[in-house]
Amino acid sequence: MASAQRFEDIRRNLTLDASGGLTLYSLPMILLPSHFFVYIMEQVEAVAGPDALARIYRQAGYDGAVTFCRRRRESLHCSPLDTVAGYLAEMSVRGWGRFEILELDPARPRLRARLTNSALAEARLRGPRHEVWVGAMEGALAFLLETAGRSARLTAREVAPEPGDAAGACRIHVDAAEARP
């Protein structure tokens, strides 16, 4: 599906109520400029340090992905795999950058994703810039396992771009550390 069509799908599912509340798939939303989000990240790191920034944003990314995937699936009645693919496609047209699923295998469980043109690439941080997306990819895979009645201790990390990746690309790998029935 083309980006323009994905954007129109989002617009169709947005609701603005009389009080000014914006929702998407019944989830409260805030429309804000990317610099605002980046400034918050920079200030969290300045006050609490790079380790705290990484922990905070990684957990927020995880929780946000699980919640959004659950709500998206309930609203659109799509398969778990389509839910995760749709989640990343949506993030790609909501200004975060372009997400590409390179591998998604809930049986292993494993997820490989690439992010290009990241809205967070220019953040002036000492620590990692994409921990929010590392957490989000982990949360998306956890959602898939949850829908299959499974769980696993997952490990997620940002890895170096590969030859041929665009400048500034971010790769995220999520794997099961140990599967549990």
Tab-separated table of C-alpha atoms in Angstrom:
chain	number	residue	atom	x	y	z
A	1	MET	CA	0.000	0.000	0.000
A	2	ALA	CA	1.392	3.403	-0.930
A	3	SER	CA	2.303	5.895	1.775
A	4	ALA	CA	-0.424	8.299	0.666
A	5	GLN	CA	-3.052	5.567	1.046
A	6	ARG	CA	-1.705	4.589	4.476
A	7	PHE	CA	-1.910	8.214	5.554
A	8	GLU	CA	-5.521	8.414	4.341
A	9	ASP	CA	-6.317	5.251	6.308
A	10	ILE	CA	-4.990	6.944	9.434
A	11	ARG	CA	-7.022	10.083	8.712
A	12	ARG	CA	-10.180	7.995	8.326
A	13	ASN	CA	-9.621	6.425	11.745
A	14	LEU	CA	-8.880	9.694	13.566
A	15	THR	CA	-11.646	11.212	15.642
A	16	LEU	CA	-11.743	14.714	17.090
A	17	ASP	CA	-14.381	15.154	19.768
A	18	ALA	CA	-16.111	18.358	20.897
A	19	SER	CA	-13.629	18.838	23.755
A	20	GLY	CA	-10.653	18.763	21.378
A	21	GLY	CA	-9.660	15.179	22.201
A	22	LEU	CA	-8.026	13.314	19.333
A	23	THR	CA	-8.276	9.511	19.146
A	24	LEU	CA	-7.012	6.827	16.781
A	25	TYR	CA	-8.487	3.330	17.205
A	26	SER	CA	-10.047	4.678	20.418
A	27	LEU	CA	-6.571	5.532	21.786
A	28	PRO	CA	-6.061	9.120	22.933
A	29	MET	CA	-3.518	10.826	20.675
A	30	ILE	CA	-1.474	14.024	20.697
A	31	LEU	CA	-0.361	15.683	17.498
A	32	LEU	CA	2.955	17.400	18.163
A	33	PRO	CA	5.997	18.596	16.216
A	34	SER	CA	8.943	16.200	16.187
A	35	HIS	CA	11.281	18.794	17.691
A	36	PHE	CA	9.144	18.786	20.851
A	37	PHE	CA	9.661	15.029	21.301
A	38	VAL	CA	13.394	15.385	20.565
A	39	TYR	CA	13.723	18.252	23.071
A	40	ILE	CA	12.078	16.120	25.761
A	41	MET	CA	14.576	13.319	25.067
A	42	GLU	CA	17.478	15.749	25.253
A	43	GLN	CA	16.251	17.157	28.565
A	44	VAL	CA	15.662	13.719	30.108
A	45	GLU	CA	19.231	12.794	29.212
A	46	ALA	CA	20.596	16.114	30.530
A	47	VAL	CA	18.808	15.710	33.875
A	48	ALA	CA	18.858	11.946	34.410
A	49	GLY	CA	21.713	10.729	32.181
A	50	PRO	CA	21.976	8.456	29.138
A	51	ASP	CA	21.240	5.233	31.051
A	52	ALA	CA	18.002	6.603	32.500
A	53	LEU	CA	16.984	7.963	29.091
A	54	ALA	CA	17.543	4.528	27.541
A	55	ARG	CA	15.551	2.722	30.270
A	56	ILE	CA	12.676	5.215	30.216
A	57	TYR	CA	12.254	5.388	26.453
A	58	ARG	CA	12.822	1.676	25.892
A	59	GLN	CA	10.051	0.768	28.358
A	60	ALA	CA	7.768	3.467	26.945
A	61	GLY	CA	8.361	2.126	23.426
A	62	TYR	CA	7.602	-1.419	24.567
A	63	ASP	CA	4.419	-0.479	26.426
A	64	GLY	CA	3.285	1.799	23.610
A	65	ALA	CA	3.741	-0.881	20.946
A	66	VAL	CA	1.870	-3.542	22.916
A	67	THR	CA	-1.006	-1.172	23.712
A	68	PHE	CA	-1.222	0.196	20.171
A	69	CYS	CA	-1.090	-3.270	18.580
A	70	ARG	CA	-3.823	-4.565	20.905
A	71	ARG	CA	-6.079	-1.607	20.131
A	72	ARG	CA	-5.332	-1.727	16.392
A	73	ARG	CA	-6.200	-5.426	16.258
A	74	GLU	CA	-9.434	-4.914	18.219
A	75	SER	CA	-10.452	-2.026	15.997
A	76	LEU	CA	-9.505	-3.455	12.589
A	77	HIS	CA	-10.074	-7.174	13.311
A	78	CYS	CA	-6.864	-8.142	11.536
A	79	SER	CA	-4.444	-10.997	12.114
A	80	PRO	CA	-1.636	-10.510	14.625
A	81	LEU	CA	0.980	-10.458	11.831
A	82	ASP	CA	-1.043	-7.900	9.869
A	83	THR	CA	-1.408	-5.876	13.068
A	84	VAL	CA	2.363	-5.635	13.573
A	85	ALA	CA	3.018	-4.940	9.887
A	86	GLY	CA	0.308	-2.271	9.953
A	87	TYR	CA	1.731	-0.744	13.129
A	88	LEU	CA	5.143	-0.268	11.509
A	89	ALA	CA	3.591	0.951	8.265
A	90	GLU	CA	1.631	3.510	10.268
A	91	MET	CA	4.688	4.711	12.154
A	92	SER	CA	6.303	5.189	8.733
A	93	VAL	CA	3.662	7.717	7.674
A	94	ARG	CA	3.310	9.436	11.044
A	95	GLY	CA	6.662	11.167	10.767
A	96	TRP	CA	8.933	8.815	12.726
A	97	GLY	CA	10.917	7.622	9.712
A	98	ARG	CA	10.554	4.675	7.353
A	99	PHE	CA	10.286	1.277	9.034
A	100	GLU	CA	10.919	-1.869	7.070
A	101	ILE	CA	10.394	-5.390	8.378
A	102	LEU	CA	13.347	-7.451	7.191
A	103	GLU	CA	12.334	-10.613	9.047
A	104	LEU	CA	9.397	-11.450	11.285
A	105	ASP	CA	9.123	-15.001	12.572
A	106	PRO	CA	6.942	-15.489	15.654
A	107	ALA	CA	7.783	-19.214	15.732
A	108	ARG	CA	11.491	-18.564	16.482
A	109	PRO	CA	10.621	-15.748	17.795
A	110	ARG	CA	12.636	-13.189	15.841
A	111	LEU	CA	12.191	-9.687	14.401
A	112	ARG	CA	14.599	-7.740	12.212
A	113	ALA	CA	13.689	-4.177	11.279
A	114	ARG	CA	15.397	-1.256	9.588
A	115	LEU	CA	14.575	2.395	10.201
A	116	THR	CA	15.680	5.058	7.740
A	117	ASN	CA	15.116	8.812	7.817
A	118	SER	CA	14.565	8.683	11.578
A	119	ALA	CA	12.984	11.729	13.184
A	120	LEU	CA	15.320	11.075	16.131
A	121	ALA	CA	18.576	10.943	14.156
A	122	GLU	CA	19.435	14.584	14.831
A	123	ALA	CA	18.815	14.459	18.576
A	124	ARG	CA	21.816	15.825	20.459
A	125	LEU	CA	22.304	12.885	22.798
A	126	ARG	CA	25.338	11.211	24.326
A	127	GLY	CA	23.572	7.856	24.470
A	128	PRO	CA	21.577	5.870	21.926
A	129	ARG	CA	18.881	7.712	19.983
A	130	HIS	CA	16.593	4.844	19.086
A	131	GLU	CA	15.946	3.036	22.388
A	132	VAL	CA	12.265	3.961	22.070
A	133	TRP	CA	12.166	1.930	18.836
A	134	VAL	CA	14.252	-0.907	20.285
A	135	GLY	CA	11.574	-1.166	22.967
A	136	ALA	CA	8.779	-0.817	20.411
A	137	MET	CA	10.115	-3.675	18.278
A	138	GLU	CA	10.428	-5.838	21.384
A	139	GLY	CA	6.857	-4.913	22.338
A	140	ALA	CA	5.555	-5.716	18.847
A	141	LEU	CA	7.099	-9.195	19.003
A	142	ALA	CA	5.799	-9.681	22.565
A	143	PHE	CA	2.311	-8.794	21.260
A	144	LEU	CA	2.610	-11.505	18.590
A	145	LEU	CA	3.608	-14.074	21.188
A	146	GLU	CA	0.796	-12.966	23.513
A	147	THR	CA	-1.813	-13.496	20.776
A	148	ALA	CA	-0.513	-17.055	20.316
A	149	GLY	CA	-0.698	-17.740	24.059
A	150	ARG	CA	3.090	-17.813	24.329
A	151	SER	CA	5.735	-15.748	26.034
A	152	ALA	CA	9.502	-15.519	25.889
A	153	ARG	CA	12.220	-13.462	27.462
A	154	LEU	CA	13.159	-11.239	24.551
A	155	THR	CA	16.380	-9.385	23.929
A	156	ALA	CA	16.324	-6.369	21.653
A	157	ARG	CA	19.195	-4.226	20.488
A	158	GLU	CA	20.209	-1.699	17.899
A	159	VAL	CA	22.899	-3.115	15.616
A	160	ALA	CA	25.238	-1.465	13.137
A	161	PRO	CA	23.866	-0.701	9.684
A	162	GLU	CA	24.906	-3.096	6.946
A	163	PRO	CA	26.669	-2.212	3.703
A	164	GLY	CA	24.116	-0.728	1.341
A	165	ASP	CA	21.948	0.740	4.111
A	166	ALA	CA	21.182	4.430	3.743
A	167	ALA	CA	23.299	6.855	5.742
A	168	GLY	CA	21.942	7.097	9.281
A	169	ALA	CA	19.957	3.856	9.024
A	170	CYS	CA	19.149	2.042	12.247
A	171	ARG	CA	18.744	-1.742	12.440
A	172	ILE	CA	16.957	-3.365	15.342
A	173	HIS	CA	17.150	-7.073	16.174
A	174	VAL	CA	14.818	-8.833	18.595
A	175	ASP	CA	15.353	-12.476	19.561
A	176	ALA	CA	14.136	-14.871	22.211
A	177	ALA	CA	16.656	-15.352	24.968
A	178	GLU	CA	14.686	-18.372	26.139
A	179	ALA	CA	11.258	-19.541	25.017
A	180	ARG	CA	8.577	-20.464	27.551
A	181	PRO	CA	5.431	-22.457	26.687
